[in-house]
């Protein structure tokens, strides 16, 4: 059984490791922040516009579609209501009338520099309010905000979630030092890998319960007639003294759940909220650190990188079509003959190492050096130095996958030599 050691310092005494188990954590009170927040990977448009990093990538994506003014207007109107800007912007004037006129002329006037196409009736209604003598309300643009929000959500958001821009955001989140378990549980692809890990550890039921409890709260208002039956099913499976899949919650929590689901007006929305928070906290403390170091997590990162085809292969088709032709005495029936050619005049420009990196025999001038495409990806994938090893392990897995397909299942990519620690490492 997995365990971890919690540091405890009583009265200034030396730190004593205190051993805890999953069962211990399931009987404790959850911390206040447990089960709070949204996943940075499971996105709605509302989540994206609330995240400075993600909304900046959404703006870049919309620029490629010629629809950036929709998002720019939405953020400017939100600023007028008092919301902080997601990117550096000139300060708005304190005069609400002047601010409203500036936004209207920028996005909706006939000669607007960043015109937003919107229903004429909505635009005229806002213009009429602006022309009044009294100052307009700060939410004067709210109807137009709702309109452009729906346009972005309907016409562009699904494509954005499949784009390289959002892939970049996911890689940045998953290689940061602040990955949360909720980021994985509320994302379909990440959940698959974490569930498989928990199954290997023998605690898949914790994941299943958390998902069921979360869905119960989400769908309670949609299907209140079925809420009582659903609550009983969850109770019988995880909480009752005859539970088919007991998780190990304490008796006090079991009694509290009984009261929540047997109330006069039926089960409440938070009937399983505390239990879900305890389960999430236990999984995050006991299993998340090991999962982030596991081969399954590396596989997920590798699949994520491969899904972003344009990152590594954006120029493959164009270079293939424009490559110069040359003649050589190469046997077409033996592709390996290209590697068996003897060197001409003893000249060698360089070699390819086991990770596909070109090592030149001739060092270019410093100002003429260029990073390889793979190196640029690794640099974008990891910014802190201590995560470089993780990134190259992912790259090595990709190389191994490619060689297993091209050279046969029995072949393996050579293992990468261990790096010697540099003075910077020490």
Short mmCIF file of C-alpha atoms in Angstrom, two decimals:
data_model
loop_
_atom_site.label_atom_id
_atom_site.label_comp_id
_atom_site.label_asym_id
_atom_site.label_seq_id
_atom_site.Cartn_x
_atom_site.Cartn_y
_atom_site.Cartn_z
CA UNK A 1 0.00 0.00 0.00
CA UNK A 2 1.27 3.44 -0.91
CA UNK A 3 2.17 5.69 1.99
CA UNK A 4 3.65 9.12 2.42
CA UNK A 5 5.42 10.91 5.25
CA UNK A 6 3.98 14.12 6.64
CA UNK A 7 6.47 16.42 8.32
CA UNK A 8 5.52 17.46 11.84
CA UNK A 9 7.40 19.89 14.06
CA UNK A 10 6.00 19.91 17.64
CA UNK A 11 7.32 22.69 19.89
CA UNK A 12 10.45 23.20 17.86
CA UNK A 13 11.49 19.55 18.11
CA UNK A 14 13.23 17.80 15.19
CA UNK A 15 10.99 16.76 12.30
CA UNK A 16 9.38 13.36 12.86
CA UNK A 17 7.95 11.45 9.87
CA UNK A 18 4.32 10.48 10.50
CA UNK A 19 3.15 7.57 8.37
CA UNK A 20 -0.34 7.83 6.91
CA UNK A 21 -2.46 5.62 4.68
CA UNK A 22 -5.42 6.13 2.37
CA UNK A 23 -7.70 4.82 5.12
CA UNK A 24 -6.36 7.47 7.53
CA UNK A 25 -7.05 10.31 5.11
CA UNK A 26 -10.57 9.07 4.31
CA UNK A 27 -11.48 9.44 7.99
CA UNK A 28 -10.11 12.98 8.33
CA UNK A 29 -11.68 16.35 7.65
CA UNK A 30 -10.78 17.71 4.19
CA UNK A 31 -8.85 20.98 3.90
CA UNK A 32 -10.98 24.05 3.05
CA UNK A 33 -9.67 24.29 -0.52
CA UNK A 34 -10.41 20.63 -1.37
CA UNK A 35 -12.85 20.06 -4.26
CA UNK A 36 -12.71 23.74 -5.23
CA UNK A 37 -11.88 25.39 -8.53
CA UNK A 38 -12.11 24.33 -12.15
CA UNK A 39 -9.80 22.26 -14.25
CA UNK A 40 -7.42 24.21 -16.46
CA UNK A 41 -7.80 21.45 -19.05
CA UNK A 42 -11.55 20.91 -18.96
CA UNK A 43 -12.65 24.12 -20.61
CA UNK A 44 -15.76 26.06 -21.24
CA UNK A 45 -15.48 29.46 -22.85
CA UNK A 46 -16.28 31.03 -19.48
CA UNK A 47 -13.30 29.20 -17.96
CA UNK A 48 -10.98 30.33 -20.76
CA UNK A 49 -11.83 34.04 -20.54
CA UNK A 50 -11.18 33.83 -16.78
CA UNK A 51 -7.65 32.46 -17.33
CA UNK A 52 -5.08 35.02 -18.48
CA UNK A 53 -2.85 32.43 -20.15
CA UNK A 54 -5.63 30.61 -21.97
CA UNK A 55 -7.48 33.73 -23.13
CA UNK A 56 -4.27 35.10 -24.68
CA UNK A 57 -3.96 31.92 -26.76
CA UNK A 58 -7.63 32.17 -27.71
CA UNK A 59 -6.96 35.69 -28.99
CA UNK A 60 -4.05 34.42 -31.10
CA UNK A 61 -6.31 31.71 -32.52
CA UNK A 62 -9.09 34.19 -33.34
CA UNK A 63 -6.58 36.41 -35.15
CA UNK A 64 -5.97 33.54 -37.58
CA UNK A 65 -9.75 33.48 -38.21
CA UNK A 66 -10.14 37.25 -38.56
CA UNK A 67 -12.41 37.33 -35.51
CA UNK A 68 -10.15 38.86 -32.88
CA UNK A 69 -12.34 42.02 -32.52
CA UNK A 70 -15.09 39.89 -30.93
CA UNK A 71 -12.86 38.93 -28.01
CA UNK A 72 -11.19 42.33 -27.81
CA UNK A 73 -14.58 44.02 -27.48
CA UNK A 74 -15.73 41.50 -24.86
CA UNK A 75 -12.66 42.15 -22.69
CA UNK A 76 -12.90 45.95 -23.06
CA UNK A 77 -16.57 45.89 -22.01
CA UNK A 78 -15.65 43.66 -19.07
CA UNK A 79 -12.94 46.16 -18.07
CA UNK A 80 -15.54 48.90 -18.08
CA UNK A 81 -17.53 46.85 -15.57
CA UNK A 82 -14.49 46.64 -13.31
CA UNK A 83 -12.93 43.35 -14.42
CA UNK A 84 -9.10 43.38 -14.68
CA UNK A 85 -7.72 43.05 -18.23
CA UNK A 86 -6.17 39.67 -19.21
CA UNK A 87 -3.26 41.42 -20.98
CA UNK A 88 -1.49 44.79 -20.69
CA UNK A 89 -3.90 47.50 -21.83
CA UNK A 90 -4.10 51.30 -21.59
CA UNK A 91 -6.03 52.41 -18.54
CA UNK A 92 -9.67 53.28 -19.15
CA UNK A 93 -10.86 56.74 -18.26
CA UNK A 94 -12.81 57.08 -15.02
CA UNK A 95 -15.53 58.91 -16.96
CA UNK A 96 -18.06 56.18 -17.85
CA UNK A 97 -19.51 58.25 -20.71
CA UNK A 98 -16.11 58.75 -22.33
CA UNK A 99 -15.22 55.09 -21.89
CA UNK A 100 -18.49 53.98 -23.48
CA UNK A 101 -18.03 56.31 -26.45
CA UNK A 102 -14.44 55.11 -26.98
CA UNK A 103 -15.50 51.43 -26.99
CA UNK A 104 -18.47 52.11 -29.28
CA UNK A 105 -16.39 54.06 -31.82
CA UNK A 106 -13.65 51.40 -31.81
CA UNK A 107 -15.95 48.43 -32.46
CA UNK A 108 -19.38 49.53 -33.73
CA UNK A 109 -19.14 52.90 -35.49
CA UNK A 110 -19.38 52.82 -39.31
CA UNK A 111 -15.69 53.70 -39.56
CA UNK A 112 -14.61 51.50 -36.63
CA UNK A 113 -11.01 50.32 -36.80
CA UNK A 114 -11.88 46.86 -35.40
CA UNK A 115 -15.49 46.53 -36.42
CA UNK A 116 -17.67 43.87 -34.80
CA UNK A 117 -20.61 42.68 -36.87
CA UNK A 118 -23.61 42.62 -34.53
CA UNK A 119 -27.43 42.83 -34.90
CA UNK A 120 -28.47 46.34 -35.83
CA UNK A 121 -31.11 46.49 -33.11
CA UNK A 122 -28.60 45.79 -30.31
CA UNK A 123 -26.14 48.36 -31.65
CA UNK A 124 -28.80 51.07 -32.03
CA UNK A 125 -30.12 50.42 -28.51
CA UNK A 126 -26.64 50.93 -27.02
CA UNK A 127 -26.05 54.02 -29.17
CA UNK A 128 -29.30 55.56 -27.96
CA UNK A 129 -28.25 55.16 -24.32
CA UNK A 130 -24.83 56.69 -25.03
CA UNK A 131 -26.42 59.77 -26.64
CA UNK A 132 -28.42 60.58 -23.51
CA UNK A 133 -27.26 63.42 -21.29
CA UNK A 134 -26.94 61.28 -18.17
CA UNK A 135 -24.03 58.87 -17.74
CA UNK A 136 -24.73 55.34 -19.02
CA UNK A 137 -24.55 52.33 -16.69
CA UNK A 138 -21.26 50.45 -16.56
CA UNK A 139 -22.93 47.35 -18.01
CA UNK A 140 -24.29 49.23 -21.02
CA UNK A 141 -22.64 46.76 -23.41
CA UNK A 142 -23.94 43.65 -21.65
CA UNK A 143 -26.41 42.62 -24.42
CA UNK A 144 -23.65 42.96 -27.04
CA UNK A 145 -21.26 41.07 -24.77
CA UNK A 146 -23.68 38.17 -24.58
CA UNK A 147 -24.04 38.20 -28.37
CA UNK A 148 -20.31 38.11 -29.17
CA UNK A 149 -19.78 35.51 -26.43
CA UNK A 150 -22.28 33.21 -28.16
CA UNK A 151 -20.66 33.86 -31.56
CA UNK A 152 -17.23 32.85 -30.25
CA UNK A 153 -18.67 29.84 -28.44
CA UNK A 154 -20.69 28.61 -31.41
CA UNK A 155 -18.41 29.39 -34.34
CA UNK A 156 -14.86 29.09 -32.98
CA UNK A 157 -14.54 27.52 -29.54
CA UNK A 158 -14.70 23.82 -30.48
CA UNK A 159 -12.05 24.38 -33.16
CA UNK A 160 -9.89 26.24 -30.65
CA UNK A 161 -9.98 23.25 -28.26
CA UNK A 162 -8.62 21.07 -31.09
CA UNK A 163 -5.99 23.58 -32.21
CA UNK A 164 -2.26 23.73 -31.54
CA UNK A 165 -2.89 26.83 -29.45
CA UNK A 166 -4.85 24.85 -26.87
CA UNK A 167 -2.41 21.92 -27.14
CA UNK A 168 0.32 24.40 -26.20
CA UNK A 169 -1.71 25.51 -23.19
CA UNK A 170 -2.23 21.90 -22.05
CA UNK A 171 1.48 21.15 -22.33
CA UNK A 172 2.31 24.26 -20.29
CA UNK A 173 -0.20 23.27 -17.59
CA UNK A 174 0.89 19.64 -17.40
CA UNK A 175 4.61 20.42 -17.24
CA UNK A 176 4.23 23.14 -14.63
CA UNK A 177 4.97 22.61 -10.94
CA UNK A 178 1.34 23.29 -10.02
CA UNK A 179 -0.56 20.41 -11.63
CA UNK A 180 -3.70 19.72 -9.62
CA UNK A 181 -5.63 16.49 -9.56
CA UNK A 182 -8.81 18.27 -10.63
CA UNK A 183 -6.96 19.30 -13.81
CA UNK A 184 -6.69 15.61 -14.67
CA UNK A 185 -10.05 14.32 -13.40
CA UNK A 186 -12.12 16.80 -15.40
CA UNK A 187 -10.22 16.25 -18.63
CA UNK A 188 -11.29 13.21 -20.63
CA UNK A 189 -7.91 12.18 -22.04
CA UNK A 190 -5.98 12.82 -18.80
CA UNK A 191 -8.65 11.00 -16.79
CA UNK A 192 -8.12 7.86 -18.87
CA UNK A 193 -4.45 7.64 -17.91
CA UNK A 194 -5.01 8.49 -14.24
CA UNK A 195 -7.81 5.92 -13.96
CA UNK A 196 -5.53 3.25 -15.40
CA UNK A 197 -2.87 4.23 -12.85
CA UNK A 198 -5.37 4.02 -9.98
CA UNK A 199 -6.53 0.62 -11.21
CA UNK A 200 -2.93 -0.59 -11.01
CA UNK A 201 -2.76 0.74 -7.45
CA UNK A 202 -6.03 -0.98 -6.50
CA UNK A 203 -7.94 2.24 -5.76
CA UNK A 204 -9.93 2.86 -8.94
CA UNK A 205 -13.12 3.03 -6.83
CA UNK A 206 -12.00 6.40 -5.41
CA UNK A 207 -11.96 7.88 -8.92
CA UNK A 208 -15.33 6.32 -9.77
CA UNK A 209 -16.94 7.68 -6.61
CA UNK A 210 -15.58 11.20 -7.12
CA UNK A 211 -16.90 11.30 -10.68
CA UNK A 212 -20.31 9.91 -9.60
CA UNK A 213 -20.62 12.44 -6.76
CA UNK A 214 -19.63 15.31 -9.06
CA UNK A 215 -22.17 14.25 -11.67
CA UNK A 216 -24.87 13.89 -8.99
CA UNK A 217 -24.49 17.53 -8.00
CA UNK A 218 -24.35 18.66 -11.62
CA UNK A 219 -27.52 16.84 -12.71
CA UNK A 220 -29.62 17.24 -9.56
CA UNK A 221 -31.43 20.32 -10.86
CA UNK A 222 -31.91 18.76 -14.31
CA UNK A 223 -33.53 15.52 -13.11
CA UNK A 224 -34.86 16.07 -9.55
CA UNK A 225 -37.28 13.13 -9.82
CA UNK A 226 -34.41 10.67 -10.22
CA UNK A 227 -32.18 12.29 -7.59
CA UNK A 228 -33.49 10.21 -4.69
CA UNK A 229 -32.90 6.92 -6.52
CA UNK A 230 -29.42 8.01 -7.65
CA UNK A 231 -28.50 9.05 -4.10
CA UNK A 232 -29.60 5.67 -2.72
CA UNK A 233 -27.50 3.87 -5.33
CA UNK A 234 -24.40 5.85 -4.33
CA UNK A 235 -25.08 5.30 -0.64
CA UNK A 236 -25.59 1.54 -1.02
CA UNK A 237 -22.44 1.16 -3.09
CA UNK A 238 -19.99 3.26 -1.08
CA UNK A 239 -21.34 4.14 2.40
CA UNK A 240 -23.77 1.61 3.91
CA UNK A 241 -22.64 -1.05 6.35
CA UNK A 242 -23.32 -3.59 3.57
CA UNK A 243 -21.69 -1.49 0.84
CA UNK A 244 -20.66 -3.41 -2.26
CA UNK A 245 -17.60 -1.17 -2.70
CA UNK A 246 -16.74 0.32 0.70
CA UNK A 247 -14.20 3.12 0.49
CA UNK A 248 -13.41 3.40 4.20
CA UNK A 249 -15.16 6.65 5.16
CA UNK A 250 -15.77 7.22 8.88
CA UNK A 251 -19.08 6.53 10.64
CA UNK A 252 -19.76 10.22 11.26
CA UNK A 253 -19.57 10.95 7.53
CA UNK A 254 -21.86 8.00 6.77
CA UNK A 255 -24.49 9.35 9.19
CA UNK A 256 -24.18 12.82 7.65
CA UNK A 257 -24.76 11.41 4.15
CA UNK A 258 -27.83 9.55 5.44
CA UNK A 259 -29.29 12.80 6.75
CA UNK A 260 -28.50 14.61 3.50
CA UNK A 261 -30.27 12.13 1.21
CA UNK A 262 -33.28 11.41 3.46
CA UNK A 263 -34.44 14.97 4.05
CA UNK A 264 -38.07 16.05 3.79
CA UNK A 265 -37.49 17.65 0.39
CA UNK A 266 -35.25 14.94 -1.00
CA UNK A 267 -31.47 14.87 -1.31
CA UNK A 268 -29.62 18.19 -1.30
CA UNK A 269 -27.10 19.22 -3.95
CA UNK A 270 -24.25 18.90 -1.45
CA UNK A 271 -25.27 15.45 -0.19
CA UNK A 272 -21.93 13.94 -1.20
CA UNK A 273 -19.89 17.16 -1.34
CA UNK A 274 -17.84 16.54 1.80
CA UNK A 275 -17.19 12.90 0.91
CA UNK A 276 -16.05 13.92 -2.60
CA UNK A 277 -13.69 16.52 -1.09
CA UNK A 278 -12.19 13.90 1.23
CA UNK A 279 -11.72 11.43 -1.64
CA UNK A 280 -10.09 14.11 -3.83
CA UNK A 281 -7.74 15.16 -1.04
CA UNK A 282 -6.72 11.54 -0.36
CA UNK A 283 -5.99 10.86 -4.03
CA UNK A 284 -4.06 14.11 -4.42
CA UNK A 285 -1.88 13.43 -1.39
CA UNK A 286 -1.35 9.70 -1.84
CA UNK A 287 -1.33 9.07 -5.59
CA UNK A 288 -0.82 12.27 -7.63
CA UNK A 289 2.95 12.64 -6.95
CA UNK A 290 3.63 9.05 -8.02
CA UNK A 291 1.40 9.39 -11.08
CA UNK A 292 3.30 12.49 -12.26
CA UNK A 293 6.50 10.42 -12.18
CA UNK A 294 4.99 7.32 -13.80
CA UNK A 295 5.43 5.91 -17.29
CA UNK A 296 1.69 6.39 -17.85
CA UNK A 297 2.03 10.13 -17.36
CA UNK A 298 5.01 10.26 -19.69
CA UNK A 299 2.93 8.36 -22.24
CA UNK A 300 0.15 10.92 -21.89
CA UNK A 301 2.59 13.78 -22.48
CA UNK A 302 4.02 11.95 -25.49
CA UNK A 303 0.55 11.43 -26.97
CA UNK A 304 -0.24 15.07 -26.33
CA UNK A 305 2.86 16.17 -28.23
CA UNK A 306 2.14 13.83 -31.11
CA UNK A 307 -1.42 15.15 -31.36
CA UNK A 308 -0.03 18.60 -32.09
CA UNK A 309 1.15 17.70 -35.59
CA UNK A 310 2.03 21.17 -36.75
CA UNK A 311 4.51 21.64 -33.90
CA UNK A 312 6.96 19.16 -35.39
CA UNK A 313 5.68 18.59 -38.93
CA UNK A 314 4.33 21.95 -40.08
CA UNK A 315 6.89 22.23 -42.86
CA UNK A 316 7.23 18.56 -43.82
CA UNK A 317 4.96 18.71 -46.89
CA UNK A 318 6.41 21.93 -48.28
CA UNK A 319 10.02 20.81 -47.90
CA UNK A 320 9.22 17.46 -49.47
CA UNK A 321 7.73 19.09 -52.56
CA UNK A 322 10.56 21.62 -52.92
CA UNK A 323 13.50 19.32 -52.18
CA UNK A 324 16.20 19.35 -54.89
CA UNK A 325 16.74 16.18 -56.85
CA UNK A 326 20.07 14.41 -57.05
CA UNK A 327 21.42 11.21 -58.50
CA UNK A 328 23.26 8.60 -56.52
CA UNK A 329 24.12 4.96 -56.82
CA UNK A 330 21.57 3.79 -54.24
CA UNK A 331 19.80 0.46 -54.54
CA UNK A 332 16.06 1.26 -54.56
CA UNK A 333 15.27 -2.23 -53.32
CA UNK A 334 17.46 -1.76 -50.24
CA UNK A 335 16.61 1.46 -48.34
CA UNK A 336 19.40 0.75 -45.86
CA UNK A 337 21.99 1.24 -48.59
CA UNK A 338 21.79 4.98 -48.03
CA UNK A 339 23.41 4.49 -44.63
CA UNK A 340 26.07 2.11 -46.02
CA UNK A 341 27.63 4.54 -48.47
CA UNK A 342 31.30 5.23 -47.94
CA UNK A 343 32.33 8.76 -47.10
CA UNK A 344 33.62 10.83 -49.96
CA UNK A 345 37.15 12.18 -49.43
CA UNK A 346 36.86 11.47 -45.71
CA UNK A 347 34.44 14.38 -45.28
CA UNK A 348 31.74 14.14 -42.58
CA UNK A 349 29.51 17.07 -41.60
CA UNK A 350 28.12 15.37 -38.52
CA UNK A 351 26.03 12.50 -37.20
CA UNK A 352 22.57 11.74 -35.79
CA UNK A 353 22.40 10.60 -32.16
CA UNK A 354 19.91 8.14 -30.66
CA UNK A 355 17.30 10.89 -30.08
CA UNK A 356 17.42 12.19 -33.65
CA UNK A 357 19.54 15.24 -32.78
CA UNK A 358 22.19 16.33 -35.31
CA UNK A 359 25.66 16.69 -33.85
CA UNK A 360 27.84 18.75 -36.19
CA UNK A 361 31.54 18.17 -36.66
CA UNK A 362 31.93 21.84 -37.61
CA UNK A 363 30.88 24.45 -35.07
CA UNK A 364 29.17 27.45 -36.74
CA UNK A 365 29.75 30.97 -35.66
CA UNK A 366 27.72 31.80 -32.53
CA UNK A 367 25.51 34.28 -34.35
CA UNK A 368 24.83 31.74 -37.12
CA UNK A 369 23.64 28.89 -34.89
CA UNK A 370 20.08 27.77 -35.18
CA UNK A 371 18.12 25.51 -32.83
CA UNK A 372 16.69 22.32 -34.29
CA UNK A 373 12.91 22.00 -34.41
CA UNK A 374 12.99 19.31 -31.72
CA UNK A 375 15.12 21.52 -29.48
CA UNK A 376 12.65 24.39 -29.90
CA UNK A 377 9.83 22.09 -28.84
CA UNK A 378 11.80 20.94 -25.80
CA UNK A 379 12.56 24.56 -24.90
CA UNK A 380 8.87 25.44 -25.12
CA UNK A 381 7.86 22.30 -23.30
CA UNK A 382 10.10 22.97 -20.32
CA UNK A 383 11.20 26.29 -19.03
CA UNK A 384 12.70 25.43 -15.60
CA UNK A 385 16.00 23.55 -15.83
CA UNK A 386 14.89 20.80 -13.43
CA UNK A 387 12.25 19.55 -15.88
CA UNK A 388 14.63 19.08 -18.81
CA UNK A 389 15.16 15.42 -17.95
CA UNK A 390 11.40 14.78 -18.03
CA UNK A 391 11.07 16.39 -21.46
CA UNK A 392 13.87 14.32 -22.96
CA UNK A 393 12.35 11.16 -21.51
CA UNK A 394 9.17 12.02 -23.39
CA UNK A 395 11.19 12.64 -26.56
CA UNK A 396 12.96 9.31 -26.13
CA UNK A 397 9.59 7.54 -25.91
CA UNK A 398 8.51 9.16 -29.17
CA UNK A 399 11.73 8.07 -30.88
CA UNK A 400 11.28 4.53 -29.57
CA UNK A 401 7.72 4.44 -30.92
CA UNK A 402 8.89 5.59 -34.35
CA UNK A 403 11.72 3.07 -34.54
CA UNK A 404 9.45 0.22 -33.44
CA UNK A 405 7.17 0.99 -36.39
CA UNK A 406 9.85 1.63 -39.02
CA UNK A 407 12.40 -1.00 -38.02
CA UNK A 408 10.17 -3.68 -36.56
CA UNK A 409 8.89 -4.56 -33.06
CA UNK A 410 12.15 -6.18 -32.00
CA UNK A 411 14.22 -3.03 -32.43
CA UNK A 412 14.62 -0.49 -29.67
CA UNK A 413 15.99 3.01 -29.58
CA UNK A 414 19.34 3.11 -27.79
CA UNK A 415 19.09 4.42 -24.27
CA UNK A 416 20.29 7.98 -23.82
CA UNK A 417 23.62 8.29 -22.02
CA UNK A 418 23.34 9.64 -18.49
CA UNK A 419 24.14 13.34 -18.32
CA UNK A 420 27.07 14.39 -16.22
CA UNK A 421 26.15 17.04 -13.66
CA UNK A 422 27.38 20.47 -14.59
CA UNK A 423 28.44 23.20 -12.28
CA UNK A 424 25.01 24.79 -12.76
CA UNK A 425 23.36 21.59 -11.49
CA UNK A 426 25.37 21.67 -8.35
#
